[in-house]
GROMACS .gro file of C-alpha atoms in nm:
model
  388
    1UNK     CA    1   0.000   0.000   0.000
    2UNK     CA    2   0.141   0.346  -0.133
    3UNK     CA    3   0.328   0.588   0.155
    4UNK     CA    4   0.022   0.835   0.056
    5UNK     CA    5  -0.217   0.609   0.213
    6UNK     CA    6  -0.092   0.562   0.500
    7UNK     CA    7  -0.067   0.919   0.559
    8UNK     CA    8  -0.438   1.003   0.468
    9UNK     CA    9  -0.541   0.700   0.738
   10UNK     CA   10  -0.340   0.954   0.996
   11UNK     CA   11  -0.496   1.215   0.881
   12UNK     CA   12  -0.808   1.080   0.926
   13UNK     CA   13  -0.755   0.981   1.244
   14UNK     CA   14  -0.694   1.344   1.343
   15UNK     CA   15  -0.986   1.516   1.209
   16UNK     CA   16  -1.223   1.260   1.335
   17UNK     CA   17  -1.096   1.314   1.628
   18UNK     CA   18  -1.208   1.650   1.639
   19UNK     CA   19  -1.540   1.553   1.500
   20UNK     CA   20  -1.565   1.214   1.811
   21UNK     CA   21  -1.453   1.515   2.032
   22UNK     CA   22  -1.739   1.759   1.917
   23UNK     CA   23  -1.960   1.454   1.955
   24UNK     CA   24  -1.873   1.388   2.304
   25UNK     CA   25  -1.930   1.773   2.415
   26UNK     CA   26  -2.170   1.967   2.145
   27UNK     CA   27  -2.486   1.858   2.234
   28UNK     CA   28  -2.387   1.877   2.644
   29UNK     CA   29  -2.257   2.220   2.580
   30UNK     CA   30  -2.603   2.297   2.383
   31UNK     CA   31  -2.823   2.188   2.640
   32UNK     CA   32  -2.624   2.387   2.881
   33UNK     CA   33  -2.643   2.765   2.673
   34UNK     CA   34  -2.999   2.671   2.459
   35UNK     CA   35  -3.314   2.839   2.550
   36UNK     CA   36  -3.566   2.580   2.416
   37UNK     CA   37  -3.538   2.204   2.336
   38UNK     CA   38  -3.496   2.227   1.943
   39UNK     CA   39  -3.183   2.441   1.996
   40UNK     CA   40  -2.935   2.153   2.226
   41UNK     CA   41  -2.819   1.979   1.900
   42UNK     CA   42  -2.850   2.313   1.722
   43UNK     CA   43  -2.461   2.337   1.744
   44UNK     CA   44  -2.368   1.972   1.591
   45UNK     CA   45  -2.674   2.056   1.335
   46UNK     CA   46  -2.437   2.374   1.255
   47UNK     CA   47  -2.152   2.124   1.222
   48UNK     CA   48  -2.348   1.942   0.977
   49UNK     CA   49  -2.456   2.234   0.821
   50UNK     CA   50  -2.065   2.339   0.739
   51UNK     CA   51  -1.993   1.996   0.630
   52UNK     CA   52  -2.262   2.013   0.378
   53UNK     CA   53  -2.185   2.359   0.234
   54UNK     CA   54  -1.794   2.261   0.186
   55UNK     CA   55  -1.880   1.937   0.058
   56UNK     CA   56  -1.948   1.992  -0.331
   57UNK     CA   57  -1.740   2.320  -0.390
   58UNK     CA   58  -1.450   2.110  -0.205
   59UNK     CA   59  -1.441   1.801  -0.484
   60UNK     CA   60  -1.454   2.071  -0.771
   61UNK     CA   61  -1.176   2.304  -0.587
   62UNK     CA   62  -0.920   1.977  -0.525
   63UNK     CA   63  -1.010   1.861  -0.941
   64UNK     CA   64  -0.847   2.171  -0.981
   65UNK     CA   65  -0.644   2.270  -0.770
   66UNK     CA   66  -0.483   1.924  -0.636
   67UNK     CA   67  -0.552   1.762  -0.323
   68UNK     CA   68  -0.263   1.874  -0.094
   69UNK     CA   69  -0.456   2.289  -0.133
   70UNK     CA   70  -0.775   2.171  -0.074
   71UNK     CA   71  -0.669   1.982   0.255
   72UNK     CA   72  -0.501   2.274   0.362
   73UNK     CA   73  -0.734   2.539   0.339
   74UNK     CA   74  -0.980   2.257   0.506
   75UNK     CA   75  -0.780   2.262   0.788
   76UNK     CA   76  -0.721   2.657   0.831
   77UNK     CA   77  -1.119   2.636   0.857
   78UNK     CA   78  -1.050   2.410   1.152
   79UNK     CA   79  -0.855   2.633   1.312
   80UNK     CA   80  -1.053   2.913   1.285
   81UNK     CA   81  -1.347   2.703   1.399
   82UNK     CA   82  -1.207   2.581   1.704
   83UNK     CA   83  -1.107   2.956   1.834
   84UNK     CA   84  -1.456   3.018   1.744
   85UNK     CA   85  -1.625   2.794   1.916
   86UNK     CA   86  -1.368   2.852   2.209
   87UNK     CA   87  -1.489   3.203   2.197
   88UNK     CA   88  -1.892   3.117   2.206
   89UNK     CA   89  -1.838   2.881   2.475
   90UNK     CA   90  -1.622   3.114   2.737
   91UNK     CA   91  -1.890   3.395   2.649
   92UNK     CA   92  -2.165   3.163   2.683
   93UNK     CA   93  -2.347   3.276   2.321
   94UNK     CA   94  -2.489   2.962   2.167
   95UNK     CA   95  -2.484   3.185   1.840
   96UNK     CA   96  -2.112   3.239   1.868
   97UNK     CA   97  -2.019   2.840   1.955
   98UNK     CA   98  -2.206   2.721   1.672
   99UNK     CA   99  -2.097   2.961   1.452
  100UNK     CA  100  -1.766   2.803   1.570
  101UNK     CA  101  -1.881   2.478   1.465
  102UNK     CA  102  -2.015   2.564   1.151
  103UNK     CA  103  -1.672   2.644   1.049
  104UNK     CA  104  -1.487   2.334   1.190
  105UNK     CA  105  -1.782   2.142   0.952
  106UNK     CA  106  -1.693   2.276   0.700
  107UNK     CA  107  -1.304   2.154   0.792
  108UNK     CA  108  -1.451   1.749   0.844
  109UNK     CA  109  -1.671   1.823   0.508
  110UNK     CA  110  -1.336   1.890   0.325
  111UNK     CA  111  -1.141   1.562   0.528
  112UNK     CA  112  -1.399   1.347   0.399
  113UNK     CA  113  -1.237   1.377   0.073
  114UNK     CA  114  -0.927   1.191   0.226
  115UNK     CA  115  -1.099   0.803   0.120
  116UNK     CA  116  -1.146   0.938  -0.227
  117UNK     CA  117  -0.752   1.062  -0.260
  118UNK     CA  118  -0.654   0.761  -0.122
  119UNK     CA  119  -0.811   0.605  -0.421
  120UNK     CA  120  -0.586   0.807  -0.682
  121UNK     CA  121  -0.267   0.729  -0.491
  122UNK     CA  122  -0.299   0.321  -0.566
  123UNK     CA  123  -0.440   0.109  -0.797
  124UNK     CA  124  -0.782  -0.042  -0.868
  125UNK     CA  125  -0.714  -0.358  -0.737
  126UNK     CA  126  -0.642  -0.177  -0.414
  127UNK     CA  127  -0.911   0.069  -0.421
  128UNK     CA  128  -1.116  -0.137  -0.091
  129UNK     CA  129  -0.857  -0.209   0.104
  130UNK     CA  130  -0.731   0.176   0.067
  131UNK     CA  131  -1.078   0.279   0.183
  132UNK     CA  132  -1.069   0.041   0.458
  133UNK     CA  133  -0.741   0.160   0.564
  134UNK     CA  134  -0.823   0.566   0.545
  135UNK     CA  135  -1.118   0.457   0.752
  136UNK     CA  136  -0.939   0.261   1.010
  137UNK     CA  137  -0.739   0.587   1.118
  138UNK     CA  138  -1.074   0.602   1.306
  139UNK     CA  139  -0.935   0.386   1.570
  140UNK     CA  140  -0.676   0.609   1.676
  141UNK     CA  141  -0.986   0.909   1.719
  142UNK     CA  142  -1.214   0.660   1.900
  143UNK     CA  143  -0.884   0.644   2.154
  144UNK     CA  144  -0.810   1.017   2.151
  145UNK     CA  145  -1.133   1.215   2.120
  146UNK     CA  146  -1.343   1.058   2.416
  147UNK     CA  147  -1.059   1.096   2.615
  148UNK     CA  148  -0.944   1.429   2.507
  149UNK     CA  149  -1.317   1.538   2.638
  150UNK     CA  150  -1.222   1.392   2.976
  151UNK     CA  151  -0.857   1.513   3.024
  152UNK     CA  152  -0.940   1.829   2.926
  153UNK     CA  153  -1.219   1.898   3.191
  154UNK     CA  154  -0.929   2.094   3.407
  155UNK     CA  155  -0.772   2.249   3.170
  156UNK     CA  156  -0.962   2.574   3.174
  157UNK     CA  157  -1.172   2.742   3.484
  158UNK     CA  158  -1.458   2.906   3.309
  159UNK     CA  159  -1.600   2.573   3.184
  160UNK     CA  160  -1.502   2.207   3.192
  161UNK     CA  161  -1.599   2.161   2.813
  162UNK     CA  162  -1.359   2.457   2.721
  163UNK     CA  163  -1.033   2.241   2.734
  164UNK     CA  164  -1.156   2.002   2.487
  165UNK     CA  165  -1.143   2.321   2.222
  166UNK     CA  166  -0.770   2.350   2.340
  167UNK     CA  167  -0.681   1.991   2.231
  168UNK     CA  168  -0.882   2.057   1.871
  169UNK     CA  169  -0.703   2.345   1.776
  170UNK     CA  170  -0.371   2.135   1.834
  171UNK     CA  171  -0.487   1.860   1.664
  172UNK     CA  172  -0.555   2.073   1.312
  173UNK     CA  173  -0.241   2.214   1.357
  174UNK     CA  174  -0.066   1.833   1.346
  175UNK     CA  175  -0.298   1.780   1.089
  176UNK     CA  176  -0.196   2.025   0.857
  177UNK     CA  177   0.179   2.007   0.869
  178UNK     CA  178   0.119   1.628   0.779
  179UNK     CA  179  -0.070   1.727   0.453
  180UNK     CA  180   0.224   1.933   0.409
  181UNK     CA  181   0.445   1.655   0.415
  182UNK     CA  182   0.297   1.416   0.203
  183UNK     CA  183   0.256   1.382  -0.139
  184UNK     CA  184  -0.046   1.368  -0.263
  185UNK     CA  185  -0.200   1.352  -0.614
  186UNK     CA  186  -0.197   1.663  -0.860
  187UNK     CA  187  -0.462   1.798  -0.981
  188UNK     CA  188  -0.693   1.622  -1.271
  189UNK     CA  189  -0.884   1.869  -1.435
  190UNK     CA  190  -1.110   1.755  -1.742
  191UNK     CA  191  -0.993   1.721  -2.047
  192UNK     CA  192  -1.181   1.947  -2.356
  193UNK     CA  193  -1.413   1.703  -2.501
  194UNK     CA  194  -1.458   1.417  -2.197
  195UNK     CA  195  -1.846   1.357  -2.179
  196UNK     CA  196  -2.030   1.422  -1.815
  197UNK     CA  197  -2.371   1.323  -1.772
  198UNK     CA  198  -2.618   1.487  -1.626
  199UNK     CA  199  -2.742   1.496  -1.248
  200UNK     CA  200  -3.019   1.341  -1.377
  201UNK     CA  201  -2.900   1.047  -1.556
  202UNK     CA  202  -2.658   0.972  -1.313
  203UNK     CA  203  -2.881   0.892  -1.036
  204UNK     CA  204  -3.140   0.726  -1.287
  205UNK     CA  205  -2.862   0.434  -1.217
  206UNK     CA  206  -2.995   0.175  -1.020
  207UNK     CA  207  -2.616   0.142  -0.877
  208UNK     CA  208  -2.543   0.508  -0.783
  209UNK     CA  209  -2.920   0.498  -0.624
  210UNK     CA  210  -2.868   0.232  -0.426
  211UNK     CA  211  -2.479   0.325  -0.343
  212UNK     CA  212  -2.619   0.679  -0.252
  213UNK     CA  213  -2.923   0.552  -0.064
  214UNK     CA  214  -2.704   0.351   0.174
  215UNK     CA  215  -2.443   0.598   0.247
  216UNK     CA  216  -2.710   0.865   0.322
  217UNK     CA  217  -2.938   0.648   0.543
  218UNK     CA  218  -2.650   0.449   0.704
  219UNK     CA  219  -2.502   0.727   0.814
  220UNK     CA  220  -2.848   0.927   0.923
  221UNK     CA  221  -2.976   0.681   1.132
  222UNK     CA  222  -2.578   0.629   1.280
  223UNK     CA  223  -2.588   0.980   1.393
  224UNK     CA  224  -2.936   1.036   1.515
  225UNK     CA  225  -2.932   0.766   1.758
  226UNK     CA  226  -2.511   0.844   1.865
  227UNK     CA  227  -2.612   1.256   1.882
  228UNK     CA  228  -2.952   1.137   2.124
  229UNK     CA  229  -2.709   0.900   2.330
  230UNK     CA  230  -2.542   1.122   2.573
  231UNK     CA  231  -2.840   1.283   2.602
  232UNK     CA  232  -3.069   0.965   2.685
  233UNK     CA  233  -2.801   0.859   2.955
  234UNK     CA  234  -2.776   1.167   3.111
  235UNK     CA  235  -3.189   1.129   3.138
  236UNK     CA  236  -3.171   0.818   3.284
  237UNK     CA  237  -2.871   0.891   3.559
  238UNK     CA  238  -2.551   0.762   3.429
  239UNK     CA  239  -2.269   1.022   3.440
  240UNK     CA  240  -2.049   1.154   3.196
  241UNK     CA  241  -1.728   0.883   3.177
  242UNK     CA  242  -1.963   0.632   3.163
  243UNK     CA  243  -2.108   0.835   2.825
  244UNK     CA  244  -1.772   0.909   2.699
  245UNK     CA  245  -1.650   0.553   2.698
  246UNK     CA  246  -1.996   0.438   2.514
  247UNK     CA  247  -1.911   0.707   2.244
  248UNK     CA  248  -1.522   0.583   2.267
  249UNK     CA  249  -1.664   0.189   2.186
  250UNK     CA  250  -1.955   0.329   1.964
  251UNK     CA  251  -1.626   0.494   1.777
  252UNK     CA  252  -1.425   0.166   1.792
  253UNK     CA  253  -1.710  -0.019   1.640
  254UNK     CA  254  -1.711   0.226   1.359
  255UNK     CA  255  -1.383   0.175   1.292
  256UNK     CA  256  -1.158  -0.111   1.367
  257UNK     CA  257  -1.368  -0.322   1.127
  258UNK     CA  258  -1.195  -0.178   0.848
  259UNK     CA  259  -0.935  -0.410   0.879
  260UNK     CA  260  -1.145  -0.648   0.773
  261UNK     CA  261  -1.395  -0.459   0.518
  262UNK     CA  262  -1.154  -0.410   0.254
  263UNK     CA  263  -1.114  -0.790   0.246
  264UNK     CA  264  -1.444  -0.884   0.311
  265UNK     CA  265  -1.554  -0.688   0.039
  266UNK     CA  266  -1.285  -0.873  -0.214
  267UNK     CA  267  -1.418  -1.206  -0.089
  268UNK     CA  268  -1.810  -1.157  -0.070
  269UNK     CA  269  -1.916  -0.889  -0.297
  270UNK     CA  270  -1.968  -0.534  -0.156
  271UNK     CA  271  -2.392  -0.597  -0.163
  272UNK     CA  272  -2.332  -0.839   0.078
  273UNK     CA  273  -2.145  -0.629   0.325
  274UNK     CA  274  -2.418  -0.347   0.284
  275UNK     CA  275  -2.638  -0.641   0.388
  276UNK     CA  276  -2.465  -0.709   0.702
  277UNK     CA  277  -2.399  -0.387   0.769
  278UNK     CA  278  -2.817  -0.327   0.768
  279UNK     CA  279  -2.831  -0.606   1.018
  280UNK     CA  280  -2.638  -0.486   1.235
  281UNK     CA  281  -2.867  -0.175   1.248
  282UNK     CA  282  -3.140  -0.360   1.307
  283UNK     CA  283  -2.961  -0.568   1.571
  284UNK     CA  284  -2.838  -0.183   1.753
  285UNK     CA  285  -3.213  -0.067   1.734
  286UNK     CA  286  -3.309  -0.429   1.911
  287UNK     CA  287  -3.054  -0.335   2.178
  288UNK     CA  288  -3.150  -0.004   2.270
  289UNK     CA  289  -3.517  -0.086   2.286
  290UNK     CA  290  -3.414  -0.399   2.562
  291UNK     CA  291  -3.327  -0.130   2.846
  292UNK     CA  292  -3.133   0.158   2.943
  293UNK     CA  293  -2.898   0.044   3.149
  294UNK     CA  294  -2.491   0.094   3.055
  295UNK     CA  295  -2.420  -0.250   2.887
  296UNK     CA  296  -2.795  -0.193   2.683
  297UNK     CA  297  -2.636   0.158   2.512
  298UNK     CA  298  -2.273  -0.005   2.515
  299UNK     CA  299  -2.392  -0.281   2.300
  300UNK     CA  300  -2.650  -0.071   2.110
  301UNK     CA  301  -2.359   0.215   2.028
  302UNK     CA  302  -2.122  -0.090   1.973
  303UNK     CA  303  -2.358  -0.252   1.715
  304UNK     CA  304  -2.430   0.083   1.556
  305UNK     CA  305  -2.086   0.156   1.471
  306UNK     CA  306  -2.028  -0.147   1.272
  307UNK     CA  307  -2.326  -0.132   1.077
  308UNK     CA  308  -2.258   0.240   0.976
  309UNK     CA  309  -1.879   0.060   0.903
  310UNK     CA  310  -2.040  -0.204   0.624
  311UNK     CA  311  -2.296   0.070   0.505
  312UNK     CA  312  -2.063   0.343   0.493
  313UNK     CA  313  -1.750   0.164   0.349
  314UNK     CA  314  -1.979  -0.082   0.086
  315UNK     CA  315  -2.146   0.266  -0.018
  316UNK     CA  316  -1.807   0.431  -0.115
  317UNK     CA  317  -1.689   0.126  -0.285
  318UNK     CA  318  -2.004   0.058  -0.447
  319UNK     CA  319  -1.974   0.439  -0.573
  320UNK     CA  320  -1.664   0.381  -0.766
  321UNK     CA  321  -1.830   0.165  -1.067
  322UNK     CA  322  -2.109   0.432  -1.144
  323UNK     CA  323  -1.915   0.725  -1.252
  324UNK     CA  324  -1.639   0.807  -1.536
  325UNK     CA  325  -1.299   0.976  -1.482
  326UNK     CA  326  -1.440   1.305  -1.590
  327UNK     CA  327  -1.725   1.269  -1.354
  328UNK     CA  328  -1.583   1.175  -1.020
  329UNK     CA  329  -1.587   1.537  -0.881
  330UNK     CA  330  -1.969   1.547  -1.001
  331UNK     CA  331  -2.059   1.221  -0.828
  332UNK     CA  332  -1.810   1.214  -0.511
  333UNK     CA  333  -1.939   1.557  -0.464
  334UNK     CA  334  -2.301   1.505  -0.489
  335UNK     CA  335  -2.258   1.193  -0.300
  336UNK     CA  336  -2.090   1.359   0.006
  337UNK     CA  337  -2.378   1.638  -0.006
  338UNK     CA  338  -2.671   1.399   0.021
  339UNK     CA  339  -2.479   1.163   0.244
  340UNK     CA  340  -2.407   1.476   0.500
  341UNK     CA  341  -2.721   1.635   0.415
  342UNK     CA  342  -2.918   1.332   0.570
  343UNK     CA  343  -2.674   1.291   0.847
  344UNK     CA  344  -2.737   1.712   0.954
  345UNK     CA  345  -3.106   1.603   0.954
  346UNK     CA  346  -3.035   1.306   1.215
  347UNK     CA  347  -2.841   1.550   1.469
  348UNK     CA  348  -3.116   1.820   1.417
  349UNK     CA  349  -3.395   1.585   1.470
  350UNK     CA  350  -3.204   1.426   1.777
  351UNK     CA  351  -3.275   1.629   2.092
  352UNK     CA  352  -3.617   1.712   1.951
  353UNK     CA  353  -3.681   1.385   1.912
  354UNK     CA  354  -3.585   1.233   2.267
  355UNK     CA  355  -3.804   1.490   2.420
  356UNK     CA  356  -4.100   1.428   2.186
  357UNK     CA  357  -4.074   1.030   2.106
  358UNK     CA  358  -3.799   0.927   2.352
  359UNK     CA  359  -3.549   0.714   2.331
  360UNK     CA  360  -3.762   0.415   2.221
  361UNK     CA  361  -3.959   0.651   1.977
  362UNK     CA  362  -3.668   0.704   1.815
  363UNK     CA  363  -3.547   0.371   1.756
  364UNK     CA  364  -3.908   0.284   1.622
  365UNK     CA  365  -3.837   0.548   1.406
  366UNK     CA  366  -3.521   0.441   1.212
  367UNK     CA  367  -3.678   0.109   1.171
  368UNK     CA  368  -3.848   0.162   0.833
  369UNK     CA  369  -3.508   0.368   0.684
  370UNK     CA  370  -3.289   0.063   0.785
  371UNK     CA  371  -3.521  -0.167   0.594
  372UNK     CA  372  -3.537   0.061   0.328
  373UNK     CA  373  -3.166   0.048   0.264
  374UNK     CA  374  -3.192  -0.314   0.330
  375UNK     CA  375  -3.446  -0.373   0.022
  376UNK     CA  376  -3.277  -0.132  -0.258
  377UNK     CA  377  -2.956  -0.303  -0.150
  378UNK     CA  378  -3.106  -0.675  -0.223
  379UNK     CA  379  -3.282  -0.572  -0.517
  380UNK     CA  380  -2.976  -0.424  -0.708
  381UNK     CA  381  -2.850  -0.801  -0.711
  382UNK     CA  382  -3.125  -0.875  -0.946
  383UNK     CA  383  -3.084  -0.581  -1.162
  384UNK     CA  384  -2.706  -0.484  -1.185
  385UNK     CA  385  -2.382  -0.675  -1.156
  386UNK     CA  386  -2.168  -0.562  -0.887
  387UNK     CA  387  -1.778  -0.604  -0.933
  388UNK     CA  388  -1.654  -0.599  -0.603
   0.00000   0.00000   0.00000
């Protein structure tokens, strides 16, 4: 596996730290400065929000511009966030702190571009196991961020939550002198002449619909019910270690099965995995509905993680046969809008939704999306042929 990748799976393990790290403190900090219910997880909906906006300008920008500027300035955006948010916090403005996370989204939308470089910097044969291994930088942030939120809590006097912006701002600063360092792709404009299809006729593909569906609703579902966790525990009584170290296994789930993805992608076909990834949904919902004790949201988060893992890393893969060369910023783009698009909808929806539904409400209420995914994913077997 090419130098390159190895340094985009570090890189990935620093920025989602930051974003496990926002995860573990956004929607506690929300409830503490918010005014009304539908503004707690107005802050990670903000973070969303940024990721979104950055996410189709960002694949356009790096086609031509090159990878190593786009990174970059995604990271400067991370910086400035993080001061931001430092800012709204210390001053207690909700306005100003998600301001400050509307920026560092729009950092994580550009980082989520890392998988796709990853892709230009080996060959084809290599392309799963690359996204596997981008992924599984993961592992490192489900280690650091959780426990970033916790060692932090003394670091500064006006708030325990304020140290945790300390350790983000240093961790986009190690971030970006490592996308200094390496040496990633140039830039790939199109050529005069290449064809690109239309919006349109792109996602009239069975493949890209499917590919599309389960990245968007994978990932939705994965963040509604991980944004409503530390909120659920704190309702029923369980303190905040114990809901840092659910996020910190929820995290480890997402990510130390890429190890295996990349393989078990080669070996069963990437609609399987999408398959298993919707069981283990279905199996996380099953959990969470059981009780509320610590081992029922330990094994729910746990669960959850590796099915947004099969969903999330089959959808990528599954991506790469419905698009051209002179399409991929078109499709990786509109792919990582929709994807994030849903996924800002899930964190909105969260707090809202475990004070009108509750916790088991809003388990019933990924059911039907899970099974959704579920059936496009099993019907594309009978309608297109899936290299995997």
């Amino acid at each position: 596996m090419p130098f390159t990748v190895w340094g985009l799976a570090v890189a990935q393990a620093l920025l989602m730290s930051g974003n496990i790290l926002l995860v573990s403190v956004s929607a506690l900090i929300g409830q503490q400065l918010a005014d009304a219910p539908w503004q707690i997880t107005l802050p990670v909906a903000c973070q969303f929000a940024g990721l979104i906006v950055a996410t189709m300008p960002a694949a356009h920008l790096m086609q031509r511009l090159g990878r190593k500027a786009g990174f970059m300035l995604g990271n400067l955006f991370g910086l400035l966030g993080a001061w931001v948010a430092l800012q709204g916090l210390t001053g207690e403005s909700l306005s100003l702190f998600a301001c400050g996370t509307f920026l560092t989204g729009i950092a994580i939308g550009v980082g989520q571009q890392y998988r796709f470089a990853a892709l230009e910097a080996c060959d084809t044969g290599q392309h799963a196991r690359a996204i596997s291994l981008v992924m599984a930088g993961g592992i490192l942030a489900a280690v650091i961020g959780p426990n970033l939120a916790i060692w932090s809590q003394d670091w500064h006097a006006a708030s325990p939550y304020a140290g945790a912006f300390y350790g983000l701002l240093g961790l986009y600063v190690v971030a970006l002198l490592l996308i200094l360092l390496l040496p990633l792709p140039a830039a790939a404009p199109v050529q005069p002449g290449e064809r690109m299809r239309s919006y349109g006729d792109l996602l009239r593909q069975p493949l890209l619909l499917a590919a599309v569906a389960s990245g968007m609703i994978g990932y939705g579902i994965m963040v509604l019910l991980m944004t409503a966790t530390p909120l659920s525990m704190e309702h029923h009584s369980h303190d905040f270690p114990d809901t840092a170290m659910v996020i910190q296994w929820h995290v480890l789930g997402m990510f130390v099965p890429s190890f295996f993805t990349g393989g078990l992608i080669r070996r069963f076909g990437t609609r399987v995995v999408i398959l298993w990834g919707c069981a283990a949904l279905l199996l996380s919902v099953a959990v969470n509905l059981s009780g509320t004790g610590f081992w029922h949201y330990w094994w729910g988060m746990l669960l959850l993680g590796v099915g947004w893992n099969f969903t999330f890393i089959g959808a990528t893969h599954l991506l790469t046969f419905s698009y051209q060369p002179a399409e991929k910023a078109r499709v990786q783009g509109m792919n990582e809008f929709l994807v994030f698009t849903a996924a800002a909808f899930g964190s909105l929806f969260a707090g809202q939704g475990v004070t009108l539904l509750g916790w088991t409400g809003l388990n019933l209420f990924a059911l039907p999306w899970i099974l959704l995914v579920f059936a496009l994913i099993w019907r594309l077997n009978t309608r297109e042929p899936v290299a995997a």
